[in-house]
Every structure is written in structure tokens, then in C-alpha cells.
Short mmCIF file of C-alpha atoms in Angstrom, two decimals:
data_model
loop_
_atom_site.label_atom_id
_atom_site.label_comp_id
_atom_site.label_asym_id
_atom_site.label_seq_id
_atom_site.Cartn_x
_atom_site.Cartn_y
_atom_site.Cartn_z
CA MET O 237 9.08 8.11 -51.87
CA THR O 238 12.39 5.99 -52.39
CA ARG O 239 15.21 6.23 -50.65
CA ILE O 240 17.06 7.47 -53.70
CA ASP O 241 14.43 10.47 -53.85
CA GLN O 242 15.47 11.71 -50.55
CA ALA O 243 18.76 13.42 -49.43
CA TRP O 244 17.71 16.57 -50.78
CA GLY O 245 17.45 18.39 -47.18
CA ARG O 246 14.75 18.82 -44.55
CA GLY O 247 11.86 21.21 -45.61
CA PRO O 248 11.84 24.66 -44.74
CA SER O 249 9.18 24.25 -41.99
CA ALA O 250 7.61 21.54 -39.69
CA ARG O 251 4.59 21.72 -41.85
CA TYR O 252 6.21 21.75 -45.08
CA GLU O 253 5.53 18.10 -46.11
CA GLU O 254 1.81 18.64 -45.31
CA ILE O 255 1.84 21.24 -47.73
CA ALA O 256 3.73 19.81 -50.43
CA VAL O 257 1.89 16.39 -50.65
CA ARG O 258 -1.01 18.44 -51.95
CA PHE O 259 1.07 19.41 -55.06
CA ARG O 260 3.53 16.52 -55.51
CA PRO O 261 1.18 14.47 -57.60
CA VAL O 262 0.67 17.31 -59.92
CA PHE O 263 4.28 17.91 -60.12
CA HIS O 264 4.67 14.30 -60.94
CA ASP O 265 2.16 14.25 -63.94
CA ILE O 266 3.95 17.55 -65.08
CA ALA O 267 7.44 15.90 -65.19
CA GLN O 268 6.18 13.02 -67.01
CA ALA O 269 5.70 14.84 -70.21
CA ALA O 270 8.35 17.65 -69.84
CA ILE O 271 10.60 16.12 -72.42
CA GLU O 272 7.79 15.70 -74.95
CA ARG O 273 6.94 19.34 -74.39
CA ASP O 274 10.35 20.45 -74.84
CA GLN O 275 10.79 18.41 -78.03
CA GLN O 276 7.37 19.35 -79.57
CA ARG O 277 7.39 22.81 -78.14
CA ARG O 278 3.93 22.27 -76.82
CA LEU O 279 2.80 25.09 -74.42
CA PRO O 280 1.78 23.75 -70.94
CA PHE O 281 -1.54 25.08 -70.87
CA GLU O 282 -3.26 21.74 -69.69
CA GLU O 283 -0.47 21.70 -66.84
CA VAL O 284 -0.77 25.17 -65.82
CA GLN O 285 -4.51 24.49 -65.18
CA TRP O 286 -3.87 21.57 -62.91
CA LEU O 287 -1.81 23.89 -60.82
CA ARG O 288 -4.38 26.55 -60.68
CA ASP O 289 -7.03 24.10 -59.88
CA ALA O 290 -4.86 22.77 -57.10
CA GLY O 291 -4.47 26.20 -55.87
CA PHE O 292 -0.84 26.94 -56.72
CA GLY O 293 -1.53 30.36 -57.62
CA ALA O 294 -2.76 31.19 -54.22
CA LEU O 295 -0.07 29.79 -52.14
CA ARG O 296 0.76 33.18 -50.29
CA VAL O 297 -2.50 34.34 -50.37
CA PRO O 298 -4.25 34.55 -46.65
CA GLN O 299 -6.75 31.57 -45.76
CA ASP O 300 -9.41 34.11 -45.38
CA TYR O 301 -9.32 34.77 -49.12
CA GLY O 302 -9.06 31.14 -50.22
CA GLY O 303 -5.29 31.04 -50.12
CA LEU O 304 -2.93 28.57 -48.28
CA ALA O 305 -0.86 31.46 -46.37
CA VAL O 306 2.65 29.89 -46.90
CA THR O 307 5.77 31.53 -45.77
CA LEU O 308 8.37 32.63 -48.21
CA PRO O 309 10.66 29.68 -47.14
CA GLU O 310 7.84 27.14 -48.09
CA LEU O 311 6.96 28.90 -51.32
CA PHE O 312 10.69 28.72 -52.46
CA GLY O 313 10.65 24.96 -51.36
CA LEU O 314 7.63 24.37 -53.53
CA LEU O 315 9.11 26.20 -56.46
CA ILE O 316 12.39 24.16 -56.50
CA GLU O 317 10.17 20.99 -56.65
CA LEU O 318 8.11 22.44 -59.53
CA ALA O 319 11.19 23.44 -61.30
CA ALA O 320 12.59 20.07 -60.97
CA ALA O 321 9.45 18.94 -63.06
CA ASP O 322 9.51 21.70 -65.56
CA PRO O 323 11.27 25.04 -64.88
CA ASN O 324 9.21 26.71 -67.73
CA ILE O 325 6.23 26.39 -65.38
CA THR O 326 8.06 28.00 -62.47
CA ASN O 327 8.67 30.82 -64.53
CA ILE O 328 5.11 31.15 -65.86
CA PHE O 329 3.98 31.79 -62.20
CA ARG O 330 6.65 34.15 -61.37
CA SER O 331 4.78 37.35 -62.01
CA GLN O 332 1.61 35.80 -60.30
CA LEU O 333 3.65 35.41 -57.17
CA GLY O 334 5.18 38.76 -57.50
CA PHE O 335 1.84 40.48 -57.70
CA THR O 336 0.97 38.44 -54.52
CA GLU O 337 3.72 40.07 -52.66
CA ASP O 338 2.70 43.54 -53.90
CA LEU O 339 -0.91 42.78 -52.58
CA LEU O 340 0.44 41.27 -49.19
CA ASN O 341 2.35 44.50 -48.47
CA ALA O 342 -0.15 46.97 -49.84
CA PRO O 343 -2.30 49.22 -47.73
CA LYS O 344 -5.19 47.62 -46.53
CA GLY O 345 -8.49 48.61 -48.38
CA ALA O 346 -10.91 47.66 -51.48
CA TRP O 347 -8.07 47.41 -53.95
CA ARG O 348 -6.11 44.89 -51.77
CA GLU O 349 -9.44 42.90 -50.73
CA GLU O 350 -10.64 42.62 -54.28
CA TRP O 351 -7.30 41.28 -55.72
CA LEU O 352 -6.56 38.85 -52.82
CA SER O 353 -10.23 37.37 -53.28
CA ARG O 354 -9.45 37.21 -57.15
CA LEU O 355 -6.28 35.23 -56.25
CA GLY O 356 -7.86 33.09 -53.87
CA ARG O 357 -10.58 31.98 -56.46
CA GLY O 358 -7.94 31.03 -58.94
CA GLU O 359 -7.43 34.08 -61.19
CA MET O 360 -4.05 34.39 -62.94
CA ILE O 361 -1.65 37.15 -63.66
CA GLY O 362 1.10 37.50 -66.24
CA SER O 363 4.03 39.84 -66.68
CA GLY O 364 3.86 43.29 -68.47
CA PHE O 365 7.18 45.39 -67.55
CA SER O 366 9.71 45.06 -70.08
CA GLU O 367 10.21 46.83 -73.41
CA LEU O 368 12.70 46.08 -76.36
CA SER O 369 12.44 49.65 -77.30
CA SER O 370 13.60 51.06 -73.85
CA ALA O 371 17.27 51.71 -73.24
CA LYS O 372 16.79 50.68 -69.65
CA ILE O 373 14.51 47.96 -68.37
CA SER O 374 12.71 50.40 -65.94
CA GLU O 375 11.66 52.99 -68.67
CA HIS O 376 8.37 52.85 -70.70
CA SER O 377 7.00 54.07 -74.00
CA THR O 378 3.70 52.24 -73.39
CA THR O 379 1.14 54.82 -72.13
CA ILE O 380 -2.08 54.95 -70.10
CA LEU O 381 -3.98 58.09 -70.76
CA ARG O 382 -7.10 59.37 -69.52
CA GLU O 383 -10.17 59.37 -71.77
CA GLY O 384 -13.39 60.48 -70.49
CA ASP O 385 -14.25 58.34 -67.29
CA GLY O 386 -11.55 55.59 -68.23
CA TYR O 387 -8.37 55.28 -69.69
CA ARG O 388 -6.76 54.10 -72.90
CA LEU O 389 -3.80 51.87 -73.19
CA ASN O 390 -1.39 51.79 -75.97
CA GLY O 391 2.00 50.20 -76.49
CA GLU O 392 4.00 47.04 -76.79
CA LYS O 393 5.59 44.80 -74.16
CA PHE O 394 8.10 41.88 -74.52
CA TYR O 395 9.31 39.26 -71.93
CA THR O 396 5.60 39.13 -70.95
CA THR O 397 6.25 35.74 -69.12
CA GLY O 398 2.90 33.88 -68.28
CA SER O 399 0.70 36.31 -69.91
CA ILE O 400 -0.42 33.96 -72.55
CA TYR O 401 -1.73 31.60 -69.93
CA ALA O 402 -3.31 34.38 -67.83
CA ASP O 403 -6.37 36.30 -66.99
CA TRP O 404 -4.69 39.45 -66.31
CA ILE O 405 -1.25 41.23 -67.31
CA ASN O 406 0.28 43.23 -64.53
CA LEU O 407 1.57 46.18 -66.56
CA ALA O 408 3.74 49.24 -66.20
CA ALA O 409 3.34 52.47 -68.23
CA VAL O 410 3.50 56.05 -67.97
CA ASP O 411 0.58 58.62 -67.90
CA GLY O 412 0.33 61.83 -70.10
CA GLU O 413 2.99 63.32 -67.87
CA GLY O 414 5.43 60.69 -67.87
CA THR O 415 4.77 59.45 -64.22
CA PRO O 416 4.72 55.78 -63.89
CA ILE O 417 1.29 54.26 -63.70
CA ALA O 418 0.60 50.58 -63.51
CA ALA O 419 -2.81 48.53 -64.26
CA LEU O 420 -4.17 45.02 -64.48
CA VAL O 421 -5.09 44.44 -68.20
CA PRO O 422 -7.63 41.74 -69.10
CA THR O 423 -5.95 39.49 -71.53
CA ARG O 424 -8.99 39.00 -73.47
CA ALA O 425 -9.95 42.81 -73.67
CA ARG O 426 -10.35 44.09 -77.11
CA GLY O 427 -7.07 45.32 -78.61
CA VAL O 428 -4.83 42.89 -76.56
CA GLU O 429 -2.84 40.62 -78.67
CA ILE O 430 -0.18 38.20 -77.11
CA LEU O 431 2.01 36.33 -79.34
CA ASP O 432 4.04 32.99 -78.75
CA ASP O 433 7.20 34.44 -80.37
CA TRP O 434 9.55 33.80 -77.88
CA ASP O 435 12.65 32.38 -79.51
CA GLY O 436 14.95 31.44 -76.99
CA PHE O 437 16.92 28.11 -76.88
CA GLY O 438 15.75 27.57 -73.21
CA GLN O 439 12.60 28.37 -71.37
CA ALA O 440 10.87 28.23 -74.63
CA LEU O 441 7.70 27.42 -73.09
CA SER O 442 7.37 30.28 -70.48
CA GLY O 443 5.36 32.34 -72.86
CA SER O 444 7.79 35.12 -72.57
CA GLY O 445 7.27 36.88 -75.98
CA THR O 446 5.47 40.11 -76.94
CA ALA O 447 1.99 41.57 -76.15
CA ARG O 448 0.56 44.51 -78.02
CA PHE O 449 -2.07 46.84 -76.80
CA LYS O 450 -3.82 48.95 -79.27
CA ASP O 451 -6.72 51.42 -78.04
CA VAL O 452 -7.29 49.16 -75.05
CA ARG O 453 -10.03 50.44 -72.83
CA LEU O 454 -9.37 50.49 -69.24
CA GLU O 455 -11.74 51.17 -66.24
CA PRO O 456 -10.84 52.90 -63.12
CA GLU O 457 -10.73 49.72 -61.30
CA HIS O 458 -8.11 48.32 -63.55
CA ILE O 459 -5.54 50.99 -62.32
CA LYS O 460 -3.26 50.39 -59.36
CA PRO O 461 -3.82 52.68 -56.57
CA ASP O 462 0.14 53.00 -56.59
CA ALA O 463 2.76 51.95 -58.92
CA ALA O 464 5.26 51.14 -55.98
CA ARG O 465 6.33 47.71 -55.37
CA PHE O 466 7.51 45.82 -52.34
CA PRO O 467 10.89 46.37 -50.51
CA TYR O 468 12.21 42.99 -51.34
CA THR O 469 10.93 43.18 -55.26
CA PRO O 470 14.47 42.61 -56.89
CA ALA O 471 15.51 40.01 -54.35
CA PHE O 472 12.10 38.00 -54.71
CA PHE O 473 12.22 37.92 -58.58
CA GLN O 474 15.76 36.95 -58.64
CA LEU O 475 15.26 34.19 -55.99
CA VAL O 476 12.67 32.62 -58.34
CA HIS O 477 15.19 32.23 -60.72
CA LEU O 478 17.62 30.82 -58.47
CA ALA O 479 14.86 28.45 -57.18
CA SER O 480 14.32 27.41 -60.88
CA LEU O 481 18.19 26.69 -61.30
CA ALA O 482 18.06 24.45 -58.11
CA GLY O 483 15.05 22.46 -59.49
CA ILE O 484 16.83 21.87 -62.83
CA GLY O 485 19.91 20.71 -60.88
CA ARG O 486 17.85 18.16 -58.94
CA ALA O 487 16.07 16.83 -62.17
CA ALA O 488 19.40 16.57 -64.01
CA ALA O 489 20.94 14.73 -61.14
CA SER O 490 18.01 12.26 -60.82
CA GLU O 491 17.99 11.68 -64.68
CA LEU O 492 21.61 11.09 -64.89
CA ALA O 493 21.47 8.56 -61.92
CA GLU O 494 18.54 6.74 -63.66
CA LEU O 495 20.73 6.58 -67.00
CA VAL O 496 23.83 5.32 -65.41
CA GLY O 497 21.72 2.79 -63.44
CA SER O 498 20.58 1.31 -66.76
CA ARG O 499 23.67 1.76 -68.76
CA VAL O 500 24.83 -1.49 -70.50
CA ARG O 501 27.78 -0.30 -72.74
CA LEU O 502 31.00 0.15 -71.20
CA TYR O 503 34.14 2.48 -72.07
CA PRO O 504 37.27 0.18 -72.89
CA ARG O 505 39.01 2.07 -70.14
CA GLY O 506 36.11 1.54 -67.59
CA ASN O 507 36.71 0.54 -64.05
CA GLY O 508 33.95 -1.86 -63.29
CA ALA O 509 31.35 -4.68 -64.64
CA SER O 510 28.94 -1.81 -65.45
CA SER O 511 28.73 1.97 -65.38
CA ALA O 512 26.75 1.70 -62.15
CA ASP O 513 29.85 0.10 -60.64
CA ASP O 514 32.36 2.54 -61.97
CA PRO O 515 33.67 4.60 -59.18
CA GLN O 516 34.80 7.41 -61.86
CA VAL O 517 31.31 7.45 -63.36
CA LEU O 518 29.88 7.46 -59.77
CA GLU O 519 32.10 10.43 -58.96
CA VAL O 520 30.43 12.44 -61.59
CA VAL O 521 26.86 11.42 -60.43
CA GLY O 522 27.92 12.61 -57.03
CA ARG O 523 29.36 15.96 -58.28
CA VAL O 524 26.26 16.62 -60.13
CA ARG O 525 24.05 15.81 -57.25
CA GLY O 526 26.22 17.60 -54.73
CA ARG O 527 25.91 20.85 -56.99
CA ALA O 528 21.89 20.47 -56.94
CA TYR O 529 21.73 19.98 -53.28
CA SER O 530 23.98 22.80 -52.43
CA ALA O 531 22.11 25.07 -54.89
CA GLY O 532 18.75 24.14 -52.92
CA ALA O 533 20.04 24.73 -49.61
CA ILE O 534 21.52 28.17 -50.58
CA VAL O 535 17.90 29.11 -52.02
CA LEU O 536 16.07 28.17 -49.07
CA ASN O 537 18.43 30.05 -46.78
CA VAL O 538 18.00 33.14 -48.75
CA ALA O 539 14.35 32.76 -48.63
CA GLU O 540 14.62 33.28 -44.64
CA ALA O 541 16.20 36.53 -45.57
CA LEU O 542 13.19 37.51 -47.72
CA GLN O 543 10.85 36.28 -44.90
CA ARG O 544 12.49 38.70 -42.59
CA SER O 545 12.05 41.40 -44.91
CA PHE O 546 8.33 40.86 -45.18
CA GLU O 547 7.84 40.69 -41.63
CA ALA O 548 9.51 43.81 -40.83
CA ASN O 549 7.73 45.47 -43.66
CA ILE O 550 4.18 44.53 -42.42
CA SER O 551 5.11 45.08 -38.87
CA GLY O 552 5.53 48.87 -39.63
CA ALA O 553 9.04 48.98 -39.30
CA ASP O 554 10.63 52.23 -40.86
CA PRO O 555 12.88 51.35 -43.93
CA GLU O 556 15.10 54.15 -43.07
CA GLU O 557 15.75 52.55 -39.77
CA THR O 558 16.41 49.05 -40.58
CA ASP O 559 18.85 47.22 -42.88
CA VAL O 560 16.64 44.11 -43.02
CA HIS O 561 15.63 44.81 -46.68
CA LEU O 562 19.27 45.63 -47.85
CA ILE O 563 20.32 42.37 -46.32
CA ALA O 564 17.80 40.47 -48.18
CA GLU O 565 18.94 42.09 -51.45
CA VAL O 566 22.58 41.48 -50.58
CA GLU O 567 22.12 37.84 -49.60
CA THR O 568 20.31 37.40 -52.79
CA SER O 569 23.32 38.68 -54.82
CA GLN O 570 25.48 36.66 -52.83
CA ALA O 571 23.71 33.66 -54.11
CA VAL O 572 23.30 34.54 -57.73
CA THR O 573 26.86 33.89 -59.03
CA VAL O 574 27.24 30.55 -56.67
CA VAL O 575 24.06 28.85 -57.70
CA SER O 576 24.45 29.95 -61.42
CA THR O 577 27.79 28.36 -61.49
CA LEU O 578 26.89 25.26 -59.51
CA ILE O 579 24.14 24.38 -61.97
CA LEU O 580 25.57 25.43 -65.18
CA GLU O 581 28.57 22.98 -64.07
CA ALA O 582 26.15 20.29 -63.28
CA THR O 583 24.31 20.40 -66.50
CA THR O 584 27.61 20.22 -68.39
CA ILE O 585 29.73 17.64 -66.45
CA LEU O 586 26.68 15.30 -66.32
CA PHE O 587 27.52 14.05 -69.88
CA ASP O 588 30.93 12.88 -68.81
CA ALA O 589 29.28 10.02 -66.93
CA LEU O 590 27.51 8.78 -70.05
CA GLY O 591 28.40 7.73 -73.45
CA ALA O 592 27.57 9.57 -76.95
CA SER O 593 24.09 8.11 -76.64
CA ALA O 594 23.37 10.84 -74.00
CA ALA O 595 23.48 13.31 -76.49
CA LYS O 596 20.48 11.91 -78.52
CA ARG O 597 17.48 14.03 -78.55
CA ALA O 598 15.45 11.30 -77.07
CA THR O 599 17.22 11.92 -73.61
CA ALA O 600 16.83 15.64 -73.95
CA LEU O 601 19.60 16.05 -71.36
CA ASP O 602 20.52 19.22 -73.12
CA ARG O 603 17.27 20.83 -72.26
CA HIS O 604 18.80 21.30 -68.53
CA TRP O 605 21.65 23.18 -69.77
CA ARG O 606 19.60 25.26 -72.10
CA ASN O 607 16.99 26.28 -69.73
CA ALA O 608 19.90 27.01 -67.02
CA ARG O 609 21.77 29.11 -69.48
CA THR O 610 18.76 31.13 -70.23
CA ILE O 611 17.75 31.73 -66.52
CA THR O 612 21.18 32.77 -65.66
CA SER O 613 21.17 35.50 -68.51
CA HIS O 614 18.15 37.00 -66.85
CA ASN O 615 19.56 39.96 -64.36
CA PRO O 616 23.30 38.89 -65.24
CA ARG O 617 25.49 37.36 -62.65
CA ILE O 618 28.38 39.68 -63.81
CA TYR O 619 26.90 42.64 -61.66
CA HIS O 620 26.12 40.68 -58.60
CA ASP O 621 29.55 40.07 -57.38
CA ARG O 622 30.29 43.82 -57.79
CA VAL O 623 27.27 44.59 -55.73
CA VAL O 624 28.34 42.14 -53.02
CA GLY O 625 31.99 43.56 -53.07
CA GLU O 626 30.97 47.20 -52.55
CA TYR O 627 28.58 46.34 -49.94
CA ALA O 628 31.45 44.18 -48.06
CA VAL O 629 33.85 47.12 -48.30
CA SER O 630 31.86 50.17 -47.76
CA GLY O 631 28.20 49.27 -47.02
CA LYS O 632 27.10 50.73 -50.10
CA LYS O 633 23.63 49.82 -51.08
CA PRO O 634 22.83 48.28 -54.47
CA ALA O 635 21.49 50.51 -57.20
CA ALA O 636 17.64 50.89 -57.29
CA VAL O 637 15.99 48.35 -59.86
CA GLY O 638 12.94 49.28 -61.50
CA TYR O 639 10.57 51.82 -59.78
CA ARG O 640 12.18 54.13 -57.32
CA LYS O 641 9.21 53.71 -55.02
CA ILE O 642 8.66 50.93 -52.68
CA ILE O 643 5.73 50.03 -50.70
CA THR O 644 6.26 50.65 -46.89
CA PRO O 645 4.19 49.37 -43.96
CA PHE O 646 0.53 49.16 -45.15
CA GLY O 647 0.48 52.50 -46.81
CA THR O 648 2.87 55.10 -47.62
CA SER O 649 5.43 55.02 -50.55
CA SER O 650 9.16 55.72 -50.10
CA GLU O 651 11.81 56.86 -52.37
CA VAL O 652 14.75 54.40 -52.73
CA ALA O 653 18.23 55.67 -52.96
#
């Protein structure tokens, strides 16, 4: 690591460097072909497998099950580094990581044991929650109905991020009475069709398109014992996006610095013998890097709030007697607009330090803005400032997102207001 590679801040723990060194060679190899993949729209099947082989999908899984048992701040530190290599791949693992949190907060029992063991062995989970046909994101027309000694799944999902790379789809549906039900669906089961039809101008390789299910047979062991999710669910999934943005900013800053350092042509009104000596150009480089640095620091600080929420939940704290879960969500919302703005600005102003050649497709600098703009469209930032303002003025809790029930300490479920 060179001096230029540093100054991104200390890792989130004393052991972080020891953990990260295991994955940095893989991150490096992923980054080498990031531009090529973006330009050719080549799905990163091979790169995802590198990470699976390295144990990336089991980062939070306890060591007894074959995982690394990292903390949430350590996890988000690694996600920032991965996103600097390719934010598409960070998003691919988003559902995997969220399902892991479900398990870590779930009741101890056969289901939890089985799936932690599967994740520890390297099995991978994709997403199956959103539907284009629904008026609200949390509503489902997909059904899982009883049939004999098993179940039958029918429906269609969109934004099935990661599923095209995965072994299983973590899927939400309703049963015959309209009650939420969740299942793990084998991606290779008969009747499952996963399409690469996501046509966004950013995050194009994340596999966020359509999955169709026609008379898919599910066994009882595929059905989740409870459709509830962990208390910090909305904050967690949003923070993955913010980690992706921080990584995008870091990559944009590094590429900009390299291009300025190697630039030969000068503007007629320039202030130096080269761009690398021009104080106004260097100011732009510094502004981009400062925004990326700030975004990363914010993400890691919010990750500490999520860690406190996790620890409170598994310790048995009554969610009605603590604000720790609420605070985790508020801290995340406080970060959304700030991080989004920092990175959207960084990926725009970087062109001010370069000539027209920076707009050439070969540099692919536009991918940073395209990826950032696409990510910031998820769970739009326009609502987060209002949520924070309501909390600050009156202590109002943010409206529930997704399922109304959350997993409370190792067992029961609780309604969320």
C-alpha cells in the first residue's frame, strides 16, 4: 500500500486490517476489469465466485458455523472497500447479508442452525421482495399456498438483486388468507425463471431484474418459521447503499488523482507547468477526495448505531423499553441525504479537473455518477430529511417499512407502530 492509498481513516476495529487483508487481493482483481465489465455489460459471475470462495458471504456468520463473525462496523468497512472495486457486486451481496442478520436475530433452533451452516459452507441468497404490480413495496400478489404435504409458489418479482448469482431466493409472499409468508426458493427449481432484464443506466450488473415463479413446488423446510425481520432492517439495507456510495466516491477520487497526475495537455489559462502542478486543479481533486472521505466516516459511525441495536436485541432487551432501534434508524436517515449529496457532487465535479478527453468512453468516469445516481434513487432521500425533522421536533418514530412485525430477542415477534 502506497502513501497515496492511505488517509481514508482508521479501520473500525483493532483487528480490521487482519480481516481486510484476506479480501483485498480479491477486491484488487475485481477492480482491474470493472471498466471492461461496465462497457461490455458482462455479468460478474466469476468475480462473485471469487468472493464466495474467500468466505465473503459468511462475514457475519459465527465461527462455529464456518464464518468470520465480524461486527457490523467491520462489515461496512469491507463493503466500502468492495464498492470501491465495483459497487454492483456490493449490491449483489446485499440480500445475502440481510438474510444473515435475520438468522443472527432469530430464535435458536433447527431453522437457524441449518441456514447458518449453509451460509458458512458458502451458499448464497438473492432477493425476492419487490413487485412492480404492487401499489406499495410491502404488498405482494405472489402466493405460497398449501398443496398436499408441501406448498405451491406462483408470482413474479422485480428488483431481485443478486438472485441470478445465488443458490436461493429469500422471497416474501402471502398465503391463502393474505397473511405474510416467507420462503427460501431454490433458484434451480422447476418453474423458476430469472431474467437479466434490469435496464437501469447504473448498477447494470447487479442482477436486479425479474424472477418468475410458475407452480414451483416448495417443501416444508423451505418455509421460514416466521416472516418477521430484525429490528434494524430498514437501517441496515439503507446503510449498504450508503457504503456503496462511499466506495464509489473513493474509486472516483483515486481515478481522478491518477488521471490528473498523468495529464499532459494544459488549459490556456492554467496555473502550472502541468495539471499536477495547477493549484485550481488540485483543489478539485481535494474536494472530491474530501467528500469521499466524509461519506466513509459517516457510514462507519452509523454502523456503530446498528451494532448497538443488534447487541441490544440479542441481549434480550424489550424493544418497548429501549430507543436503541429507533436511534439506529434515525442515524441512518440523518446520513442518507448528506452521503448522497456528497457523492453525487463528487462524481460530477471531478470532470472540472480534466479536459474533454475525460468524457471518452475509455475512461468510464461516467459510471461513477451513473451508479451513484441509481443507488440514491432507492428509498429516495427526499423522505429522510422529513423523518429526521419529525423525530427532532416531536420524537415521532419513522413509519414502518415492509413487514410490520420484527424479530425480538431470540423468539417472539412484535408489532411495529
